[in-house]
Short mmCIF file of N, CA and C in Angstrom, two decimals:
data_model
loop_
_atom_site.label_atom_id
_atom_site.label_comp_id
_atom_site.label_asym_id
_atom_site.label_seq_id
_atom_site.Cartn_x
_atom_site.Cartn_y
_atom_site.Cartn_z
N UNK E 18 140.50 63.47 74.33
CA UNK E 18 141.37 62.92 73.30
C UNK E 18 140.55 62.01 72.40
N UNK E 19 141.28 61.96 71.41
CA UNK E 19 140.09 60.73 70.24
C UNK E 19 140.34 59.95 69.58
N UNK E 20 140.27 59.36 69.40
CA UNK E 20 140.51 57.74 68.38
C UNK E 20 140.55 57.78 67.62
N UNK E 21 140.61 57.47 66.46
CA UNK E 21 140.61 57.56 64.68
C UNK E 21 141.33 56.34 63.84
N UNK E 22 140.66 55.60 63.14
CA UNK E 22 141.47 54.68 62.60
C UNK E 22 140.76 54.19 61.50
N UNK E 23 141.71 53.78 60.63
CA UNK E 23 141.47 53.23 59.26
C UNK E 23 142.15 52.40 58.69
N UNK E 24 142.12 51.20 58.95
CA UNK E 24 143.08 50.09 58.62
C UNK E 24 142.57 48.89 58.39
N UNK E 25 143.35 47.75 57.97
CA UNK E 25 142.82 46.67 57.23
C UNK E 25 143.45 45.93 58.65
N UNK E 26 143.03 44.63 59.07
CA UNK E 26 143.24 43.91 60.15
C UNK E 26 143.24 42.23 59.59
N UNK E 27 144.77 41.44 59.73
CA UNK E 27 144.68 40.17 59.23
C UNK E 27 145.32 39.23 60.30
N UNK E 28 145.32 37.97 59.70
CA UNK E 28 147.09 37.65 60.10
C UNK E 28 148.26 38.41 59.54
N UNK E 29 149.23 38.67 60.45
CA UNK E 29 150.10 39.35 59.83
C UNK E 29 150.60 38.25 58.47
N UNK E 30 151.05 37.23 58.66
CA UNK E 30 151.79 36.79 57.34
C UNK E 30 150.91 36.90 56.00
N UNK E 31 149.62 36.95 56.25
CA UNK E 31 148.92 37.53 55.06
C UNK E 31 149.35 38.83 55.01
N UNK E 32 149.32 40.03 55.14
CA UNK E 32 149.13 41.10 55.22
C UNK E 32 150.23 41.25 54.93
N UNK E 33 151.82 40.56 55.47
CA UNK E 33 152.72 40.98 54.82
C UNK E 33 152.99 39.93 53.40
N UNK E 34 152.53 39.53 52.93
CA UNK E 34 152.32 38.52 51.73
C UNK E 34 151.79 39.39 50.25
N UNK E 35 150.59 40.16 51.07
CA UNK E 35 149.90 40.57 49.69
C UNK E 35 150.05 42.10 50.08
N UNK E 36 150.10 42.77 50.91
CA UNK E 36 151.17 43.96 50.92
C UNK E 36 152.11 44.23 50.24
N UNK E 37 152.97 43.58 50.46
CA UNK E 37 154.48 43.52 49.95
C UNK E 37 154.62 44.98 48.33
N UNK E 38 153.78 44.73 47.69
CA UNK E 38 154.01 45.51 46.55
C UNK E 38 153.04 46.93 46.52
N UNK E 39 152.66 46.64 47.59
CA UNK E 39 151.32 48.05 47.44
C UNK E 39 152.26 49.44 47.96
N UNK E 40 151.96 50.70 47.62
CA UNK E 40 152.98 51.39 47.98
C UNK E 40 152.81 52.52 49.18
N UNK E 41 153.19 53.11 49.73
CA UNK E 41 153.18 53.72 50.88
C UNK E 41 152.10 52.65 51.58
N UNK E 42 152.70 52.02 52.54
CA UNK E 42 152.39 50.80 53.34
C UNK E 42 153.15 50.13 54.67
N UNK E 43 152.46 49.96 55.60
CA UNK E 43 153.28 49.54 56.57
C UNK E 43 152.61 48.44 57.34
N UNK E 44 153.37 47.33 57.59
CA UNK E 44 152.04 46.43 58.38
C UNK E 44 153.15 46.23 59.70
N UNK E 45 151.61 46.35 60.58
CA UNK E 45 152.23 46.20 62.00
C UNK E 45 151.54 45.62 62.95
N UNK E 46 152.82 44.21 63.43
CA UNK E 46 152.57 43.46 64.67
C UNK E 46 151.49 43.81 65.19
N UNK E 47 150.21 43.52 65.69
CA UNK E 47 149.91 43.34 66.93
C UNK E 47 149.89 42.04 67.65
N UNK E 48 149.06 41.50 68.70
CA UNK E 48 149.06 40.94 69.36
C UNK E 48 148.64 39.20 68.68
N UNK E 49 149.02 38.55 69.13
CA UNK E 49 147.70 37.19 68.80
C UNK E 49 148.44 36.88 67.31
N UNK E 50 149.31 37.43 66.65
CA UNK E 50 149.90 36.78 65.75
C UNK E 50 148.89 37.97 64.43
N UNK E 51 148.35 38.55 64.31
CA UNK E 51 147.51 39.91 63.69
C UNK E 51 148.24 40.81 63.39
N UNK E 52 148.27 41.88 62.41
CA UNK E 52 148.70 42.66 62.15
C UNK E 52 147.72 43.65 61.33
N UNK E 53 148.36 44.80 61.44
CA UNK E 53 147.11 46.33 60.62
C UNK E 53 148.00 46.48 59.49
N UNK E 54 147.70 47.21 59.05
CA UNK E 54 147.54 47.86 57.68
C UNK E 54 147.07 49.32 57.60
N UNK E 55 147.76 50.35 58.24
CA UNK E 55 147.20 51.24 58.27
C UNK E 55 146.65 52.09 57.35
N UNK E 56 145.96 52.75 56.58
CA UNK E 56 145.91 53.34 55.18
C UNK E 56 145.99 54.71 55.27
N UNK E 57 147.05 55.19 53.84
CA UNK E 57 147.40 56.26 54.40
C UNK E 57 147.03 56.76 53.07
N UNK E 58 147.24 58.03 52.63
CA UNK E 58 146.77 59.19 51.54
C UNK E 58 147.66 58.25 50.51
N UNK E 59 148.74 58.07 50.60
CA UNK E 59 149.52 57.65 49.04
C UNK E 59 149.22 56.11 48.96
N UNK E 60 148.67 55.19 49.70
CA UNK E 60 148.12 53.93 49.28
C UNK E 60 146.93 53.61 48.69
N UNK E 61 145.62 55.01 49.28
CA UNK E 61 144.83 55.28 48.87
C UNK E 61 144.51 56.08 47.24
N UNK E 62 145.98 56.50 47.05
CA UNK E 62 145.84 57.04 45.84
C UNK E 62 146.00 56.01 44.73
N UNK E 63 146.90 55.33 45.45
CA UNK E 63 147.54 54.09 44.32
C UNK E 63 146.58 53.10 44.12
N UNK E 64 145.36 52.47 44.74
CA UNK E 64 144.58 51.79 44.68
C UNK E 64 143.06 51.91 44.55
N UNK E 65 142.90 53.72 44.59
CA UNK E 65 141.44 53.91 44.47
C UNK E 65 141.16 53.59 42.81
N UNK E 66 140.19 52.49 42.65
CA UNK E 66 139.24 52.52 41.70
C UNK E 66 138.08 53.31 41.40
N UNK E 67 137.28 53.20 40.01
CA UNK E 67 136.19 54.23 40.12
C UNK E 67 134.93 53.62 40.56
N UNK E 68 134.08 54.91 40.87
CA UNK E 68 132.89 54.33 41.50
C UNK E 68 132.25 54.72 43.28
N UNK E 69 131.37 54.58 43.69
CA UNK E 69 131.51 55.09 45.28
C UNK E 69 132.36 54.00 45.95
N UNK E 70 132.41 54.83 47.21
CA UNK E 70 132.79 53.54 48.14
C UNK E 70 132.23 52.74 48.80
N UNK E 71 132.47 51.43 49.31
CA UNK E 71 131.60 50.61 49.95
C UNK E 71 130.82 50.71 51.25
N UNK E 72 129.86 51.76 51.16
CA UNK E 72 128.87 52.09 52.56
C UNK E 72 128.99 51.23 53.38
N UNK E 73 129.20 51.96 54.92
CA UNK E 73 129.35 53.15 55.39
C UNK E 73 130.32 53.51 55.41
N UNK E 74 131.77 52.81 54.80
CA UNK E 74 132.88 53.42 55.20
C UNK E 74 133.00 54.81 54.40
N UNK E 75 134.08 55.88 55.31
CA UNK E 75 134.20 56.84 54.46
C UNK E 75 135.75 57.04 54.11
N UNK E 76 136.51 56.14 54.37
CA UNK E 76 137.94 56.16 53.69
C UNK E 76 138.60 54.96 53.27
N UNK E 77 137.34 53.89 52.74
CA UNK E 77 137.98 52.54 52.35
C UNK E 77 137.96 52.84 50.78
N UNK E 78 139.09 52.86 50.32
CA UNK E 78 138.85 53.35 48.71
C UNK E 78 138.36 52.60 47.53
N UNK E 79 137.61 53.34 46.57
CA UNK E 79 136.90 52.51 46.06
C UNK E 79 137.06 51.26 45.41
N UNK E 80 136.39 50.18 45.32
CA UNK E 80 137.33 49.25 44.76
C UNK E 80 138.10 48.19 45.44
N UNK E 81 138.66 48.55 46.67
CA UNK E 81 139.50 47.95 47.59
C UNK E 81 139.24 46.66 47.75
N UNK E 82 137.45 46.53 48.42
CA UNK E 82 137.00 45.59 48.65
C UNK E 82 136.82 44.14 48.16
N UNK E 83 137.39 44.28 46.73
CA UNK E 83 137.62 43.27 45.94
C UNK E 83 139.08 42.79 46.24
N UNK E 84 139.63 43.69 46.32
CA UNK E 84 141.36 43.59 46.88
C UNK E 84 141.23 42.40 47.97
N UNK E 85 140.33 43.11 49.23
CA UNK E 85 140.31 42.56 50.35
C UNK E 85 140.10 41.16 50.17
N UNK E 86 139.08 41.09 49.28
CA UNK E 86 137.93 40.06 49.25
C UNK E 86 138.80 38.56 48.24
N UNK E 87 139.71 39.03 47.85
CA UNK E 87 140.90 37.96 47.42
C UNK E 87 141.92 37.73 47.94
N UNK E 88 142.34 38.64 48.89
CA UNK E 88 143.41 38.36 50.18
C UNK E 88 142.73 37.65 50.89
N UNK E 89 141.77 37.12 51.37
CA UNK E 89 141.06 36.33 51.91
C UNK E 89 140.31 34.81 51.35
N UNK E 90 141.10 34.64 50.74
CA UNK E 90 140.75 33.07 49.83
C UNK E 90 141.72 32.00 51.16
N UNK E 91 142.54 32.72 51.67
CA UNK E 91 143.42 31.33 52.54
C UNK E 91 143.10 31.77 54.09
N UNK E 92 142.75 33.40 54.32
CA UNK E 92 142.20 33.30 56.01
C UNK E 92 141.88 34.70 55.77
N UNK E 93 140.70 34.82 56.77
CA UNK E 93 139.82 36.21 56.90
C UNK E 93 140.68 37.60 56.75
N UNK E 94 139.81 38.50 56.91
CA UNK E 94 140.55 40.34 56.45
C UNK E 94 139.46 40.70 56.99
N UNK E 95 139.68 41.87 57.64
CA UNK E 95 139.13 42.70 58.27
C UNK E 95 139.42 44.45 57.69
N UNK E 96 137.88 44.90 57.67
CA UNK E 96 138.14 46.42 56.98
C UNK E 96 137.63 46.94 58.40
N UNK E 97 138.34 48.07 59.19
CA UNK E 97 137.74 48.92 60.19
C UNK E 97 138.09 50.46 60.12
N UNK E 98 137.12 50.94 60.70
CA UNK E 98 137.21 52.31 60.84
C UNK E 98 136.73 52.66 62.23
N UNK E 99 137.29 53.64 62.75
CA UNK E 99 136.73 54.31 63.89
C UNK E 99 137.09 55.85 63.99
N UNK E 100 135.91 56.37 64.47
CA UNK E 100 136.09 57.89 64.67
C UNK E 100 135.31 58.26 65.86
N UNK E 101 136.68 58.36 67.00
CA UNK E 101 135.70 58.57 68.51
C UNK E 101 136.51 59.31 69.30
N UNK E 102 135.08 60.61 69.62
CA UNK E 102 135.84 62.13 70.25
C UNK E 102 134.85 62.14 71.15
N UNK E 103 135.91 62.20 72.51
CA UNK E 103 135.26 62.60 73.98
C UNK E 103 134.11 61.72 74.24
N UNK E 104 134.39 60.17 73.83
CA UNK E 104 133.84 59.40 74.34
C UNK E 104 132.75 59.08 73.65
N UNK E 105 132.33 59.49 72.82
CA UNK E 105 131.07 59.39 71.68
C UNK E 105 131.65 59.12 69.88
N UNK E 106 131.23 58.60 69.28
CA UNK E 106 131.31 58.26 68.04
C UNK E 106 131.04 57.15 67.41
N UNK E 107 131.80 56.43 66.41
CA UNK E 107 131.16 55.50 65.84
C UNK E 107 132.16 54.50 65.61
N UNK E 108 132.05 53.09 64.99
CA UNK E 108 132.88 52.40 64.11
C UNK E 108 132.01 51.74 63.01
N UNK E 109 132.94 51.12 62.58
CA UNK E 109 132.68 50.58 61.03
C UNK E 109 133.39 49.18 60.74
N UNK E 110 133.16 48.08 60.64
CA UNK E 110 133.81 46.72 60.07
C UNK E 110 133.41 46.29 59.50
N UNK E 111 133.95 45.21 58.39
CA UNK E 111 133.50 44.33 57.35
C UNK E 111 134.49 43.29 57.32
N UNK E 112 133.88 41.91 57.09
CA UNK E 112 135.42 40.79 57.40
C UNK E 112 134.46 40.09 56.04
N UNK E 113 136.12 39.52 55.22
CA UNK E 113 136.10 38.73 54.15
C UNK E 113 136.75 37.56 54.80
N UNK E 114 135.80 36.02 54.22
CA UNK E 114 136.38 34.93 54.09
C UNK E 114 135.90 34.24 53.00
N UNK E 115 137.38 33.86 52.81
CA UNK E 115 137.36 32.57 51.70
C UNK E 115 136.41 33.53 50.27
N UNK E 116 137.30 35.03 50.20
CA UNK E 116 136.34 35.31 48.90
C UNK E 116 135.14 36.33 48.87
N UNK E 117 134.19 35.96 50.54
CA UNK E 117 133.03 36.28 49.95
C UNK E 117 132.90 37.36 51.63
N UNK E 118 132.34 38.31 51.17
CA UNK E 118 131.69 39.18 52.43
C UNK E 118 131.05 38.23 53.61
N UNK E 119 131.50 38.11 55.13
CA UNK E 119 130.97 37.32 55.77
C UNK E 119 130.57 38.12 56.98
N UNK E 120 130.85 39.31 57.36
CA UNK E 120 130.03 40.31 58.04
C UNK E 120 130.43 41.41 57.66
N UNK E 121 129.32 42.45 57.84
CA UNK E 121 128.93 43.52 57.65
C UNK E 121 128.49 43.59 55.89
N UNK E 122 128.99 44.87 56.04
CA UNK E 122 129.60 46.00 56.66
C UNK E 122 128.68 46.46 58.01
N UNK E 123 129.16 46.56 59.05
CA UNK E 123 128.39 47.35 60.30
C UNK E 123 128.97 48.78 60.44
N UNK E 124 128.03 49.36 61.06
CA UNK E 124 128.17 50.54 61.60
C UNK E 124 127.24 50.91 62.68
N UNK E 125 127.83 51.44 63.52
CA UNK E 125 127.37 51.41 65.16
C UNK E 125 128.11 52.71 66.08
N UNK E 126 127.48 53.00 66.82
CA UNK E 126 127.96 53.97 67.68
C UNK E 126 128.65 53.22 68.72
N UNK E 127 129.67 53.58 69.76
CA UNK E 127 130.45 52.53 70.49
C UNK E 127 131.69 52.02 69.83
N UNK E 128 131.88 50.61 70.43
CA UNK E 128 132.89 50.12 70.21
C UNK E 128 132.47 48.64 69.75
N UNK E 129 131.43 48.09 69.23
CA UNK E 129 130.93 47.05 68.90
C UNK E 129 131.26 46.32 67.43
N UNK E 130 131.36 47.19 66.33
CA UNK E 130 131.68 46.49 65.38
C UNK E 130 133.04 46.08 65.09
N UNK E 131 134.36 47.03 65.80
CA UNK E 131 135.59 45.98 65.70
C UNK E 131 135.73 45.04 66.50
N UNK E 132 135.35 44.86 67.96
CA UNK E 132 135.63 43.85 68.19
C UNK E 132 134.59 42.66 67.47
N UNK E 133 133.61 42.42 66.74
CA UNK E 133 133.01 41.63 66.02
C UNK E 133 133.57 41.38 64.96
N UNK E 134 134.10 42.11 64.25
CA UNK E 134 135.43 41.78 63.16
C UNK E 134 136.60 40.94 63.58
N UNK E 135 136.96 41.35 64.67
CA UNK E 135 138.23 40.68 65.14
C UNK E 135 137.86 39.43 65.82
N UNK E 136 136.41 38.98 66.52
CA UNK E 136 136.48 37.81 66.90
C UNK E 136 136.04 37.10 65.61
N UNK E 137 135.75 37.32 64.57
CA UNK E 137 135.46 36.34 63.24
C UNK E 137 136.79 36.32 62.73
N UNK E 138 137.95 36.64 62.86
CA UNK E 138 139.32 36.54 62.66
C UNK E 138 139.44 35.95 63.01
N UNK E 139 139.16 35.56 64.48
CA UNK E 139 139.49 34.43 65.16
C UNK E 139 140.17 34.85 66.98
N UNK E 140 140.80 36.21 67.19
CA UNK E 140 141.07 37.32 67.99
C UNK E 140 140.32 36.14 69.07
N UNK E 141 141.00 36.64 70.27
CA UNK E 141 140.29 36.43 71.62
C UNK E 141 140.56 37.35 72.79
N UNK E 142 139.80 37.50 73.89
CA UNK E 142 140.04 38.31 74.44
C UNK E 142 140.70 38.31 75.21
N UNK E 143 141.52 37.10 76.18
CA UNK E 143 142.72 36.64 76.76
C UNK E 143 142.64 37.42 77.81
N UNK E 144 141.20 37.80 78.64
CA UNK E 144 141.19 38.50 80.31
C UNK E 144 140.91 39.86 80.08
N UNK E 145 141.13 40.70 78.68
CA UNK E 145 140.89 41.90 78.15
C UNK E 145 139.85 42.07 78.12
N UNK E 146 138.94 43.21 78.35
CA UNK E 146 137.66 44.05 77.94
C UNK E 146 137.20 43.02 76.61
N UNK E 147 137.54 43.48 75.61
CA UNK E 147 137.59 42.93 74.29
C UNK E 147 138.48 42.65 73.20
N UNK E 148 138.34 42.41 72.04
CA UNK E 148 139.25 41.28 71.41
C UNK E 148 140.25 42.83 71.05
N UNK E 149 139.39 44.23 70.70
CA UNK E 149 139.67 45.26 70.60
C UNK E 149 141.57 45.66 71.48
N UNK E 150 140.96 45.67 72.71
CA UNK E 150 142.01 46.19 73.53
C UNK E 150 143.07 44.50 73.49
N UNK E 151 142.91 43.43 73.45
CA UNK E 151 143.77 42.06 73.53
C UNK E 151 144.46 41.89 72.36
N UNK E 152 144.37 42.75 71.13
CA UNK E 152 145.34 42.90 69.99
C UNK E 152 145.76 43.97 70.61
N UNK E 153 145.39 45.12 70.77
CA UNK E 153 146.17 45.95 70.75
C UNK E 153 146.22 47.34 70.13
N UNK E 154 144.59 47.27 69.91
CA UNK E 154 144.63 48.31 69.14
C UNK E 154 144.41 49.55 69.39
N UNK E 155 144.71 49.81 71.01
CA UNK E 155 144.43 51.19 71.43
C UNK E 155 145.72 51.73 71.87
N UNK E 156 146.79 51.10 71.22
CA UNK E 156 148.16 51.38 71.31
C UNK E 156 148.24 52.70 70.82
N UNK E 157 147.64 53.41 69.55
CA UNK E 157 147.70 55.19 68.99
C UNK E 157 146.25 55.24 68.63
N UNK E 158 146.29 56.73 68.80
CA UNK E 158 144.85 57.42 69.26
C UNK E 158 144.85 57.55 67.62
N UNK E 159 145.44 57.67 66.62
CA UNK E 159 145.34 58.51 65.00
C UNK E 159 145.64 57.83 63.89
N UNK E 160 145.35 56.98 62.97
CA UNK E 160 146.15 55.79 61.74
C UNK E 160 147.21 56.95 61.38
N UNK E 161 147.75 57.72 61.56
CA UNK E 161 148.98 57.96 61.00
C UNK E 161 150.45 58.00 62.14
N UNK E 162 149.82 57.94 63.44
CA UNK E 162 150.85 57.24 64.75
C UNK E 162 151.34 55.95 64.18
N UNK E 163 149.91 55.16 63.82
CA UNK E 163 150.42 53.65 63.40
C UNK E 163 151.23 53.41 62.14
N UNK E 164 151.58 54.49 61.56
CA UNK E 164 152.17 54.70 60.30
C UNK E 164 153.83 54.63 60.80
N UNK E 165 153.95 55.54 61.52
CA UNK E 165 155.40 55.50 62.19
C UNK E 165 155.77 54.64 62.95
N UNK E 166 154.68 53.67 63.49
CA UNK E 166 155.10 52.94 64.29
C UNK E 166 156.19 51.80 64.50
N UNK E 167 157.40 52.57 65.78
CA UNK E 167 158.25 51.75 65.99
C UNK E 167 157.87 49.81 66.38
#
């Protein structure tokens, strides 16, 4: 089975703050007071700017990162990606504070660069593996499970 994800990672009351008007969008609870942002084809349409995208990601749309990077003037944002089949693959994070790129962008094989995103959020691991599994984010294997998510 495999993992897959593409979502923005905050406090939720940010996320539902500067969300609010973006369209096909859903932000959802996790743990620790956090919430995702899952990104889906019609949010990505509504917000891709021109230009490439911000290496290595391959579904953060172009442009975004400035988005991100001003939702983050009052508390960090997190950009992640993961794509992991039969136990092998990769991830991808980048965390904005206060404005300005404060890690990454990484990219790594494993499971190393979200939980490094999520502990510069502030995330802890509360007896969990990592800050990864103590939000909650291995709740759906696909960002479009987290789309429906009850």
């Amino acid at each position: 089975m495999g993992y897959y994800l593409e979502a923005v990672v905050a406090a939720e009351t940010l996320l539902r703050a500067n969300a609010a008007d973006l369209p096909a969008t859903r932000v959802v609870p996790l743990a620790q007071g956090f919430a995702l942002l899952p990104m889906s084809d019609g949010l990505d349409e509504a917000i891709r700017g021109d230009g490439p995208r911000l290496a290595p990601f391959r579904m953060l749309p172009s442009g975004f990162e400035r988005t991100l990077a001003a939702w983050s003037a009052t508390s960090p944002v997190a950009y992640v990606e993961a794509d992991i089949w039969g136990g092998t693959g990769d991830q991808s994070a980048a965390v904005w504070t206060a404005g300005t790129l404060t890690l990454g962008p990484l990219f790594e094989p494993g499971y190393r660069p979200i939980s490094l995103a999520l502990r510069h959020l502030g995330a802890r691991t509360d007896g969990r593996p990592d800050e990864f599994d103590a939000i909650g984010l291995g709740r759906h294997g696909r960002t479009e499970d987290w789309l429906k998510d009850d």
